[in-house]
Amino acid sequence: INVLDVREKSPLMDYMVICSGTSNIHIRAIADNVIEKLKEYEIKGIRREGYQEARWVLMDFGDVVVHVFDPEDRKYYALEDFWLRDR
């Protein structure tokens, strides 16, 4: 699990959380758990994409965006490399 501070690089979000699941079922379970925990803290405005395919689930909570990847897709898109390189 990586938490990236992107406040200096993006006007759209402050933090990006990136993690991987081992299967489609595992990816959905991670996404479900994240949403459940944030609802406990009454965080609203949850938007979710990619849940049905469960290869890359993106959840937007405003200041925090969570990505749950299939390991192959995580390697392919390399978000950590993109956001951590100097611009």
mmCIF file of N, CA, C and O in Angstrom, residues 2 15 29 46 53 64 81:
data_model
loop_
_atom_site.group_PDB
_atom_site.id
_atom_site.type_symbol
_atom_site.label_atom_id
_atom_site.label_comp_id
_atom_site.label_asym_id
_atom_site.label_seq_id
_atom_site.Cartn_x
_atom_site.Cartn_y
_atom_site.Cartn_z
ATOM 1 N N ASN A 2 0.657 2.112 -0.959
ATOM 2 C CA ASN A 2 1.387 3.372 -1.019
ATOM 3 C C ASN A 2 0.412 4.531 -0.850
ATOM 4 O O ASN A 2 -0.662 4.530 -1.453
ATOM 5 N N TYR A 15 -4.206 13.518 -1.606
ATOM 6 C CA TYR A 15 -3.540 12.231 -1.407
ATOM 7 C C TYR A 15 -4.089 11.192 -2.358
ATOM 8 O O TYR A 15 -5.272 11.211 -2.714
ATOM 9 N N ALA A 29 -13.460 -6.840 -2.508
ATOM 10 C CA ALA A 29 -13.524 -6.865 -1.043
ATOM 11 C C ALA A 29 -12.750 -5.690 -0.442
ATOM 12 O O ALA A 29 -13.212 -5.063 0.523
ATOM 13 N N ILE A 46 -18.809 9.603 -2.161
ATOM 14 C CA ILE A 46 -18.000 8.507 -2.673
ATOM 15 C C ILE A 46 -18.414 8.207 -4.115
ATOM 16 O O ILE A 46 -19.573 7.951 -4.394
ATOM 17 N N GLU A 53 -15.635 -4.887 -13.287
ATOM 18 C CA GLU A 53 -14.507 -5.612 -13.875
ATOM 19 C C GLU A 53 -13.484 -5.992 -12.816
ATOM 20 O O GLU A 53 -12.814 -7.012 -12.929
ATOM 21 N N VAL A 64 -9.024 12.726 -1.329
ATOM 22 C CA VAL A 64 -8.303 11.456 -1.376
ATOM 23 C C VAL A 64 -8.902 10.587 -2.480
ATOM 24 O O VAL A 64 -10.116 10.428 -2.567
ATOM 25 N N ASP A 81 5.191 5.707 -10.224
ATOM 26 C CA ASP A 81 6.281 6.288 -11.006
ATOM 27 C C ASP A 81 5.874 7.624 -11.610
ATOM 28 O O ASP A 81 6.635 8.588 -11.594
#
